[in-house]
Amino acid sequence: MFEAFQAWFLEMKEEFILNFVTKNRWEYLTDGLLKTLQITFFAVIIGIILGFIVAVICSTYAKTGKLKFLNFLCDIYLALIRGTPMVVQLMIMYFIVFLPLGVDKTVTAVLAFGINSGAYVAEIVRGGIMAVDEGQMEAGRSLGFGYVPTMFFIVIPQAFKAVLPALANEFIVLMKETSVCSFIGLNDLTRGGDIIRGVTYSDFMPLIAVAAIYLVLVMILSYFVKLLERRLRNSER
Amino acid sequence: MNDNVLIKVDGLKKHYNDGAVKALDGINCDIKSGEVVVIIGPSGSGKSTFLRSLNLLETPTEGSIVFDGVNITDPKTNINLHRRKMGMVFQHFNLFPHMTILRNMTLAPTKLLKISKADAEKKALELLKVVGLEDRATAYPSQLSGGQKQRVAIVRALCMEPEVMLFDEPTSALDPEMVGEVLDVMKNLAQNGMTMICVSHEMGFAKEVATRVIFMDGGTIIEEGTPIEIFENPKSDRLKSFLSKVL
């Protein structure tokens, strides 16, 4: 019994050394991790900006009937993004739109994921804006604020607080979704594991390592979201 | 008190569904500065719609409102500039829940009138002192009682130094024991010469403080006059029947 365990342990140790230590193969994972974080970070920024703009346009149209044309464009955007798979969007962006223009793969991925995320952020934020009491807009307007400043100072901060958990969830999903980057040959974390598998012909260690790294990332993100949520909630007590 | 007409309302109409519903059906009314006008009437009579039309929270279908010599119903008028001079207090307070009381009061003065933060806060604290809430400056609206919220809402509007205050049923959402504290603030305001237009069900307040009472029904002004004329000698049948129900 003990000898069997010892043999298994030795085998694992060898596997570990082969997959990560030999020829500094762990660098595939760290380089990939960096790339994944980089793409996620910039995609989140684009997603937030795009999502809030679209959400404001849609909710303005829903409440006042203004911005009809912009709302129409937003509807098309939402339908296209939410109606097609992320991988397909990424490949269209790369092979059809940006490759002929000679745009860098990372930039392409950031744009593709940002534009994709924007659609989901827009839906979340729109719900948040619609849920803020109409009286808040009226109070802001009655003090002399215009529509846009009232949105900015009064409505959106309240909407943001209400949808923060949903938003954070969306970004966690986004981070995991960047694992499809390898479809355009981008060396992200998932691809790093694949490269190691390709040279060592072992599956267990690289895949488990990749999964573990994603898991830790998600747990760290979730922790910070909880902290932020608690801080926002305290401000109302 | 002087004879300056502050707000001149002419033929004001508000129709919904292409005229099928007539919330306001031709209102003519002059409000002079220093007046305290209380609007009474049954629910659905258009009194709130009328009040909300005065700062264009409701867009009138027809007619004009001249405020301070400017026709604010003209689409070319920048209404935001004129709303600064018309404070409004709502039935449901509408304080900003994500800001402290102090921030609620200083937001508009600092952003719109470009008053320095220190000056705005100093003024806000003075006003809070007047309504007895200076110790709640750093609290959030959810920590206040209904009466306290409404007092804050009143002084928040006063921070903009308005020329007229509009009150839309300011005590209707309050527990009975909190009505008094809000009415006291309003009485105080009236005695200091503020021009006030108030939609209210508080007949006692109307009798005591109003310089003029307007009775509305069916989107029109049925009768108006001093509190004594309205409450002691009502002329129209509709006012008589309304008063018999509420008094």
Coordinates of C-alpha atoms in Angstrom, one line a residue:
Chain A
M1 CA 0.0 0.0 0.0
F2 CA 2.6 2.5 1.1
E3 CA 4.9 1.4 -1.8
A4 CA 2.2 1.9 -4.3
F5 CA 1.6 5.4 -3.0
Q6 CA 5.3 6.1 -3.1
A7 CA 5.5 4.9 -6.7
W8 CA 2.5 7.2 -7.7
F9 CA 4.1 10.1 -5.9
L10 CA 7.4 9.6 -7.7
E11 CA 5.6 9.4 -11.0
M12 CA 3.7 12.7 -10.3
K13 CA 7.0 14.3 -9.4
E14 CA 8.6 13.3 -12.6
E15 CA 5.5 14.5 -14.5
F16 CA 5.7 17.8 -12.8
I17 CA 9.3 18.2 -13.5
L18 CA 8.8 17.2 -17.1
N19 CA 5.9 19.5 -17.7
F20 CA 6.9 22.6 -15.8
V21 CA 10.6 22.6 -14.8
T22 CA 12.4 21.1 -17.8
K23 CA 13.4 23.9 -20.2
N24 CA 11.5 26.4 -18.0
R25 CA 8.2 25.2 -19.5
W26 CA 6.3 27.0 -16.6
E27 CA 7.0 30.2 -18.5
Y28 CA 4.4 29.2 -21.1
L29 CA 1.8 29.3 -18.2
T30 CA 3.0 32.6 -16.7
D31 CA 3.4 34.3 -20.1
G32 CA -0.1 33.0 -21.0
L33 CA -1.5 34.2 -17.7
L34 CA -0.2 37.6 -18.3
K35 CA -1.7 37.7 -21.8
T36 CA -5.1 36.5 -20.4
L37 CA -5.0 39.2 -17.7
Q38 CA -4.0 41.9 -20.2
I39 CA -6.8 41.0 -22.6
T40 CA -9.4 40.7 -19.8
F41 CA -8.4 44.0 -18.3
F42 CA -8.7 46.1 -21.4
A43 CA -11.8 44.2 -22.6
V44 CA -13.5 45.0 -19.3
I45 CA -12.7 48.8 -19.8
I46 CA -14.1 48.8 -23.3
G47 CA -17.1 46.7 -22.1
I48 CA -18.0 49.1 -19.3
I49 CA -17.7 52.2 -21.5
L50 CA -19.6 50.7 -24.4
G51 CA -22.2 49.0 -22.1
F52 CA -23.0 52.2 -20.2
I53 CA -23.4 54.3 -23.4
V54 CA -25.7 51.7 -24.9
A55 CA -27.7 51.3 -21.7
V56 CA -28.2 55.1 -21.4
I57 CA -29.4 55.3 -25.0
C58 CA -31.8 52.3 -24.6
S59 CA -33.3 53.5 -21.3
T60 CA -33.6 57.1 -22.6
Y61 CA -35.5 55.8 -25.5
A62 CA -37.7 53.5 -23.3
K63 CA -38.6 56.4 -21.0
T64 CA -38.8 59.4 -23.2
G65 CA -39.1 58.1 -26.8
K66 CA -36.0 60.2 -27.8
L67 CA -32.9 59.0 -29.6
K68 CA -34.9 56.7 -31.8
F69 CA -32.2 56.2 -34.4
L70 CA -29.4 55.5 -31.9
N71 CA -31.7 53.1 -30.1
F72 CA -32.2 51.3 -33.4
L73 CA -28.5 50.9 -33.9
C74 CA -28.1 49.7 -30.3
D75 CA -30.8 47.1 -30.9
I76 CA -28.9 45.7 -33.9
Y77 CA -25.7 45.6 -32.0
L78 CA -27.3 43.8 -29.1
A79 CA -29.0 41.3 -31.4
L80 CA -25.8 40.5 -33.4
I81 CA -23.6 40.1 -30.3
R82 CA -26.0 38.1 -28.2
G83 CA -27.1 36.0 -31.2
T84 CA -23.8 34.7 -32.2
P85 CA -21.1 32.7 -30.4
M86 CA -18.1 34.5 -29.0
V87 CA -15.6 32.3 -30.8
V88 CA -17.3 33.1 -34.2
Q89 CA -17.2 36.8 -33.4
L90 CA -13.5 36.6 -32.5
M91 CA -12.6 34.8 -35.7
I92 CA -14.7 37.1 -37.9
M93 CA -13.0 40.1 -36.1
Y94 CA -9.5 38.6 -36.7
F95 CA -9.6 36.8 -40.1
I96 CA -12.1 39.0 -41.9
V97 CA -11.8 42.4 -40.3
F98 CA -8.4 43.0 -38.8
L99 CA -6.0 40.5 -40.4
P100 CA -6.1 42.2 -43.7
L101 CA -5.5 45.5 -42.0
G102 CA -2.4 44.0 -40.2
V103 CA -3.8 44.7 -36.7
D104 CA -2.1 42.9 -33.8
K105 CA -3.8 39.7 -32.5
T106 CA -3.9 41.0 -28.9
V107 CA -5.5 44.3 -30.0
T108 CA -8.0 42.3 -32.0
A109 CA -8.9 40.1 -29.0
V110 CA -9.3 43.1 -26.7
L111 CA -11.7 44.7 -29.2
A112 CA -13.6 41.5 -29.8
F113 CA -14.0 40.7 -26.2
G114 CA -14.7 44.3 -25.2
I115 CA -17.4 44.7 -27.9
N116 CA -18.9 41.4 -26.8
S117 CA -18.9 42.2 -23.2
G118 CA -20.4 45.6 -23.9
A119 CA -23.6 44.0 -25.0
Y120 CA -24.1 42.1 -21.8
V121 CA -23.0 45.0 -19.6
A122 CA -25.6 47.1 -21.5
E123 CA -28.4 44.7 -20.7
I124 CA -27.4 44.6 -17.0
V125 CA -27.0 48.4 -16.6
R126 CA -30.2 49.1 -18.6
G127 CA -32.1 47.0 -16.1
G128 CA -30.4 49.0 -13.3
I129 CA -31.3 52.4 -14.7
M130 CA -34.9 51.4 -15.3
A131 CA -35.2 50.2 -11.7
V132 CA -34.1 53.7 -10.3
D133 CA -37.3 55.5 -9.1
E134 CA -38.6 58.1 -11.6
G135 CA -38.7 60.6 -8.7
Q136 CA -34.9 60.7 -8.7
M137 CA -34.8 62.0 -12.2
E138 CA -37.5 64.5 -11.4
A139 CA -35.8 65.7 -8.3
G140 CA -32.5 66.2 -10.2
R141 CA -34.3 68.0 -13.1
S142 CA -36.3 70.2 -10.6
L143 CA -33.0 71.5 -9.1
G144 CA -31.9 72.6 -12.6
F145 CA -29.8 69.7 -13.8
G146 CA -30.1 68.7 -17.4
Y147 CA -31.0 65.2 -18.4
V148 CA -27.4 64.0 -18.9
P149 CA -26.0 65.5 -15.7
T150 CA -28.9 64.0 -13.7
M151 CA -28.2 60.7 -15.3
F152 CA -24.5 61.0 -14.4
F153 CA -24.7 62.4 -10.9
I154 CA -27.9 60.8 -9.6
V155 CA -29.3 57.9 -11.6
I156 CA -26.3 56.0 -12.8
P157 CA -24.5 55.9 -9.4
Q158 CA -27.6 54.3 -7.9
A159 CA -28.1 51.9 -10.9
F160 CA -24.4 50.9 -10.7
K161 CA -24.6 50.0 -7.1
A162 CA -27.7 47.9 -7.7
V163 CA -26.2 45.9 -10.6
L164 CA -22.6 45.6 -9.3
P165 CA -22.9 41.9 -8.4
A166 CA -24.3 41.1 -11.8
L167 CA -21.6 43.2 -13.5
A168 CA -18.8 41.5 -11.6
N169 CA -20.2 38.1 -12.6
E170 CA -20.2 39.2 -16.2
F171 CA -16.5 40.1 -15.9
I172 CA -15.6 36.8 -14.3
V173 CA -17.4 35.0 -17.2
L174 CA -15.5 37.3 -19.6
M175 CA -12.1 36.3 -18.1
K176 CA -12.9 32.6 -18.5
E177 CA -14.2 33.2 -22.0
T178 CA -10.8 34.6 -23.2
S179 CA -9.7 31.0 -23.2
V180 CA -11.0 30.8 -26.8
C181 CA -8.2 33.2 -27.8
S182 CA -6.2 30.2 -29.1
F183 CA -8.6 30.1 -32.1
I184 CA -6.7 33.0 -33.5
G185 CA -3.4 31.6 -32.3
L186 CA -3.0 33.9 -29.4
N187 CA -0.8 32.5 -26.6
D188 CA -3.0 33.0 -23.6
L189 CA -3.1 30.8 -20.5
T190 CA -5.1 28.0 -22.1
R191 CA -2.9 27.9 -25.1
G192 CA 0.2 27.9 -22.8
G193 CA -1.1 24.6 -21.3
D194 CA -1.8 23.3 -24.8
I195 CA 1.8 24.0 -25.9
I196 CA 3.2 22.1 -23.0
R197 CA 0.9 19.2 -23.7
G198 CA 2.1 19.2 -27.3
V199 CA 5.7 18.7 -26.4
T200 CA 5.4 16.5 -23.3
Y201 CA 2.5 14.3 -24.5
S202 CA 0.9 14.5 -21.0
D203 CA -2.5 15.8 -20.3
F204 CA -3.0 15.7 -16.5
M205 CA -0.5 18.2 -15.2
P206 CA -0.9 21.0 -17.8
L207 CA -4.7 20.9 -17.8
I208 CA -5.0 20.8 -14.1
A209 CA -2.5 23.6 -13.7
V210 CA -4.4 25.8 -16.2
A211 CA -7.7 25.0 -14.4
A212 CA -6.2 25.8 -11.0
I213 CA -4.9 29.1 -12.2
Y214 CA -8.3 30.2 -13.6
L215 CA -9.9 29.1 -10.3
V216 CA -7.6 31.1 -8.2
L217 CA -8.1 34.2 -10.4
V218 CA -11.9 33.9 -10.1
M219 CA -11.7 33.5 -6.4
I220 CA -9.5 36.6 -6.0
L221 CA -11.9 38.6 -8.2
S222 CA -14.9 37.4 -6.2
Y223 CA -13.2 38.4 -3.0
F224 CA -12.6 41.9 -4.2
V225 CA -16.2 42.2 -5.5
K226 CA -17.5 41.2 -2.1
L227 CA -15.3 43.9 -0.4
L228 CA -16.6 46.5 -2.8
E229 CA -20.2 45.5 -2.4
R230 CA -19.9 45.7 1.4
R231 CA -18.3 49.2 1.2
L232 CA -21.1 50.4 -1.1
R233 CA -23.7 49.0 1.2
N234 CA -22.2 50.6 4.2
S235 CA -22.6 54.0 2.6
E236 CA -26.4 53.7 2.9
R237 CA -26.6 52.8 6.5
Chain B
M1 CA -45.4 91.9 -0.4
N2 CA -45.7 93.7 -3.7
D3 CA -47.8 93.5 -6.8
N4 CA -45.2 91.9 -9.1
V5 CA -46.6 89.1 -11.1
L6 CA -44.0 86.3 -10.8
I7 CA -45.8 83.6 -12.7
K8 CA -48.4 84.2 -15.3
V9 CA -50.3 81.2 -16.5
D10 CA -52.4 81.6 -19.7
G11 CA -54.8 79.1 -21.1
L12 CA -52.8 76.1 -19.9
K13 CA -54.0 72.7 -21.2
K14 CA -52.7 69.2 -20.7
H15 CA -54.3 66.5 -22.8
Y16 CA -53.5 62.8 -22.9
N17 CA -54.4 60.4 -25.7
D18 CA -55.1 63.1 -28.3
G19 CA -57.5 65.0 -26.1
A20 CA -59.4 62.0 -24.8
V21 CA -58.2 62.8 -21.3
K22 CA -58.1 66.4 -20.2
A23 CA -55.9 66.7 -17.1
L24 CA -55.8 70.4 -17.4
D25 CA -58.4 72.2 -19.4
G26 CA -57.6 75.9 -19.7
I27 CA -56.0 77.3 -16.5
N28 CA -55.5 81.1 -16.2
C29 CA -53.8 82.2 -13.1
D30 CA -51.4 84.9 -11.9
I31 CA -49.0 84.3 -9.0
K32 CA -47.6 87.4 -7.4
S33 CA -44.3 87.3 -5.5
G34 CA -44.8 86.8 -1.8
E35 CA -48.1 85.0 -2.2
V36 CA -48.8 81.7 -0.5
V37 CA -51.2 79.8 -2.8
V38 CA -52.7 76.6 -1.7
I39 CA -54.4 74.4 -4.3
I40 CA -57.1 72.1 -3.1
G41 CA -59.4 69.7 -4.9
P42 CA -60.5 66.1 -5.2
S43 CA -58.0 63.6 -6.5
G44 CA -57.8 63.5 -10.2
S45 CA -58.8 67.2 -10.4
G46 CA -55.5 68.1 -12.1
K47 CA -54.0 70.0 -9.2
S48 CA -50.7 68.1 -9.2
T49 CA -50.5 68.2 -12.9
F50 CA -50.9 72.0 -12.7
L51 CA -48.2 72.3 -10.2
R52 CA -45.8 70.0 -12.1
S53 CA -46.5 72.0 -15.3
L54 CA -45.2 75.2 -13.6
N55 CA -41.6 73.9 -13.8
L56 CA -42.3 71.8 -16.9
L57 CA -42.0 68.4 -15.3
E58 CA -45.2 68.0 -17.3
T59 CA -45.1 69.4 -20.8
P60 CA -48.3 71.4 -21.4
T61 CA -50.2 70.6 -24.6
E62 CA -51.3 74.2 -25.0
G63 CA -51.0 77.6 -23.3
S64 CA -48.1 79.6 -21.9
I65 CA -46.4 80.1 -18.6
V66 CA -44.4 83.3 -18.1
F67 CA -42.0 83.1 -15.2
D68 CA -39.9 86.1 -14.3
G69 CA -40.8 87.7 -17.6
V70 CA -39.7 84.7 -19.7
N71 CA -42.0 82.4 -21.5
I72 CA -40.8 79.0 -20.3
T73 CA -43.2 77.1 -22.4
D74 CA -41.3 78.3 -25.5
P75 CA -39.2 75.3 -26.7
K76 CA -36.3 77.7 -27.3
T77 CA -36.1 78.6 -23.6
N78 CA -33.5 76.7 -21.6
I79 CA -35.8 75.4 -18.9
N80 CA -32.8 74.1 -16.8
L81 CA -31.8 77.7 -16.0
H82 CA -35.3 78.7 -14.8
R83 CA -35.8 75.5 -12.8
R84 CA -32.9 76.6 -10.6
K85 CA -35.2 79.5 -9.4
M86 CA -38.1 77.2 -8.7
G87 CA -37.6 74.9 -5.8
M88 CA -39.7 71.8 -5.7
V89 CA -40.7 69.5 -2.9
F90 CA -42.2 66.1 -3.7
Q91 CA -44.7 63.9 -1.9
H92 CA -42.1 61.1 -1.7
F93 CA -39.2 63.4 -0.8
N94 CA -36.9 62.1 -3.6
L95 CA -33.7 62.6 -1.6
F96 CA -30.7 61.1 -3.3
P97 CA -30.1 57.9 -1.3
H98 CA -26.5 57.5 -2.3
M99 CA -25.4 60.8 -0.8
T100 CA -25.2 62.2 2.7
I101 CA -27.7 64.9 3.7
L102 CA -25.0 67.5 3.2
R103 CA -24.1 66.3 -0.2
N104 CA -27.8 66.2 -1.2
M105 CA -28.0 69.9 -0.4
T106 CA -24.7 71.0 -1.9
L107 CA -24.7 69.0 -5.1
A108 CA -26.8 71.5 -7.2
P109 CA -25.3 74.7 -5.8
T110 CA -21.7 73.5 -6.4
K111 CA -22.3 72.0 -9.8
L112 CA -24.8 74.5 -11.2
L113 CA -24.1 77.8 -9.4
K114 CA -20.4 77.1 -9.1
I115 CA -20.4 78.0 -5.5
S116 CA -17.3 76.7 -3.6
K117 CA -17.8 73.5 -1.6
A118 CA -17.0 75.3 1.6
D119 CA -19.5 78.1 1.0
A120 CA -22.2 75.7 -0.1
E121 CA -21.7 73.5 3.0
K122 CA -21.7 76.6 5.3
K123 CA -25.1 77.6 3.9
A124 CA -26.4 74.1 4.0
L125 CA -25.5 73.7 7.6
E126 CA -27.2 77.1 8.4
L127 CA -30.4 75.9 6.8
L128 CA -30.2 72.5 8.5
K129 CA -29.9 74.4 11.8
V130 CA -33.1 76.3 11.0
V131 CA -35.0 73.0 10.6
G132 CA -33.3 71.4 13.6
L133 CA -31.3 68.8 11.7
E134 CA -27.8 70.2 11.9
D135 CA -26.6 67.0 13.7
R136 CA -27.8 64.8 10.8
A137 CA -25.6 66.5 8.1
T138 CA -23.4 63.4 7.6
A139 CA -26.3 60.9 7.8
Y140 CA -27.8 59.2 4.8
P141 CA -31.5 59.6 3.8
S142 CA -32.3 56.0 4.9
Q143 CA -31.3 56.9 8.4
L144 CA -33.9 59.7 8.7
S145 CA -37.7 59.6 9.5
G146 CA -40.2 60.7 6.9
G147 CA -40.7 64.1 8.5
Q148 CA -36.9 64.6 8.7
K149 CA -36.5 63.6 5.1
Q150 CA -39.2 66.1 4.0
R151 CA -37.5 68.9 6.0
V152 CA -34.2 68.0 4.3
A153 CA -36.0 68.0 0.9
I154 CA -37.3 71.5 1.6
V155 CA -33.9 72.9 2.6
R156 CA -32.3 71.1 -0.3
A157 CA -34.5 73.2 -2.6
L158 CA -33.8 76.3 -0.6
C159 CA -30.0 75.9 -1.1
M160 CA -30.6 77.1 -4.7
E161 CA -32.2 80.3 -3.3
P162 CA -35.3 79.9 -5.4
E163 CA -37.8 82.7 -6.1
V164 CA -40.7 80.4 -5.7
M165 CA -41.3 77.0 -3.9
L166 CA -43.6 74.4 -5.3
F167 CA -44.9 71.8 -2.9
D168 CA -46.6 68.7 -4.3
E169 CA -48.6 67.2 -1.5
P170 CA -45.6 67.5 0.9
T171 CA -47.3 65.8 3.9
S172 CA -49.4 63.1 2.2
A173 CA -46.8 60.4 2.6
L174 CA -46.1 61.2 6.2
D175 CA -47.2 59.5 9.4
P176 CA -49.7 61.8 11.2
E177 CA -47.4 62.7 14.0
M178 CA -44.7 64.0 11.5
V179 CA -47.1 66.3 9.6
G180 CA -46.7 69.1 12.1
E181 CA -42.9 69.4 11.9
V182 CA -43.1 69.8 8.1
L183 CA -45.9 72.2 8.2
D184 CA -44.0 74.3 10.8
V185 CA -41.1 74.6 8.4
M186 CA -43.5 75.7 5.6
K187 CA -45.2 78.2 7.9
N188 CA -41.9 79.6 8.8
L189 CA -41.0 79.9 5.2
A190 CA -44.2 81.6 4.3
Q191 CA -43.8 84.1 7.2
N192 CA -40.4 85.0 5.8
G193 CA -42.0 86.1 2.6
M194 CA -41.2 83.1 0.3
T195 CA -43.6 82.8 -2.7
M196 CA -45.2 79.4 -2.3
I197 CA -47.5 77.3 -4.3
C198 CA -48.7 74.2 -2.5
V199 CA -50.9 71.3 -3.4
S200 CA -52.2 70.1 -0.1
H201 CA -54.9 68.2 1.7
E202 CA -54.1 70.1 4.9
M203 CA -57.0 72.4 5.2
G204 CA -55.8 73.7 8.5
F205 CA -52.6 74.8 6.9
A206 CA -54.5 76.5 4.0
K207 CA -56.7 78.4 6.4
E208 CA -53.8 79.6 8.6
V209 CA -51.1 80.4 6.1
A210 CA -52.5 80.8 2.6
T211 CA -53.0 84.2 1.1
R212 CA -55.1 82.6 -1.6
V213 CA -56.8 79.3 -2.0
I214 CA -57.5 77.8 -5.4
F215 CA -60.1 75.0 -5.7
M216 CA -59.7 72.9 -8.8
D217 CA -61.9 70.2 -10.3
G218 CA -62.0 68.5 -13.7
G219 CA -58.8 70.3 -14.8
T220 CA -60.1 73.8 -14.3
I221 CA -60.1 76.4 -11.5
I222 CA -63.6 76.4 -10.1
E223 CA -63.2 79.0 -7.4
E224 CA -60.4 81.0 -5.8
G225 CA -60.1 83.5 -3.1
T226 CA -58.9 84.2 0.4
P227 CA -59.2 81.3 2.9
I228 CA -62.2 83.0 4.5
E229 CA -64.0 83.3 1.2
I230 CA -63.3 79.7 0.2
F231 CA -63.9 78.0 3.5
E232 CA -66.6 80.2 5.1
N233 CA -68.5 81.3 2.0
P234 CA -68.1 78.8 -0.8
K235 CA -70.1 79.8 -3.8
S236 CA -70.1 76.8 -6.2
D237 CA -71.9 73.6 -5.4
R238 CA -68.8 71.5 -6.2
L239 CA -66.7 73.3 -3.6
K240 CA -69.5 73.1 -1.1
S241 CA -69.7 69.3 -1.6
F242 CA -65.9 68.9 -1.5
L243 CA -65.6 70.9 1.7
S244 CA -68.4 68.9 3.3
K245 CA -66.4 65.8 2.7
V246 CA -63.0 67.0 3.9
L247 CA -63.8 69.3 6.8

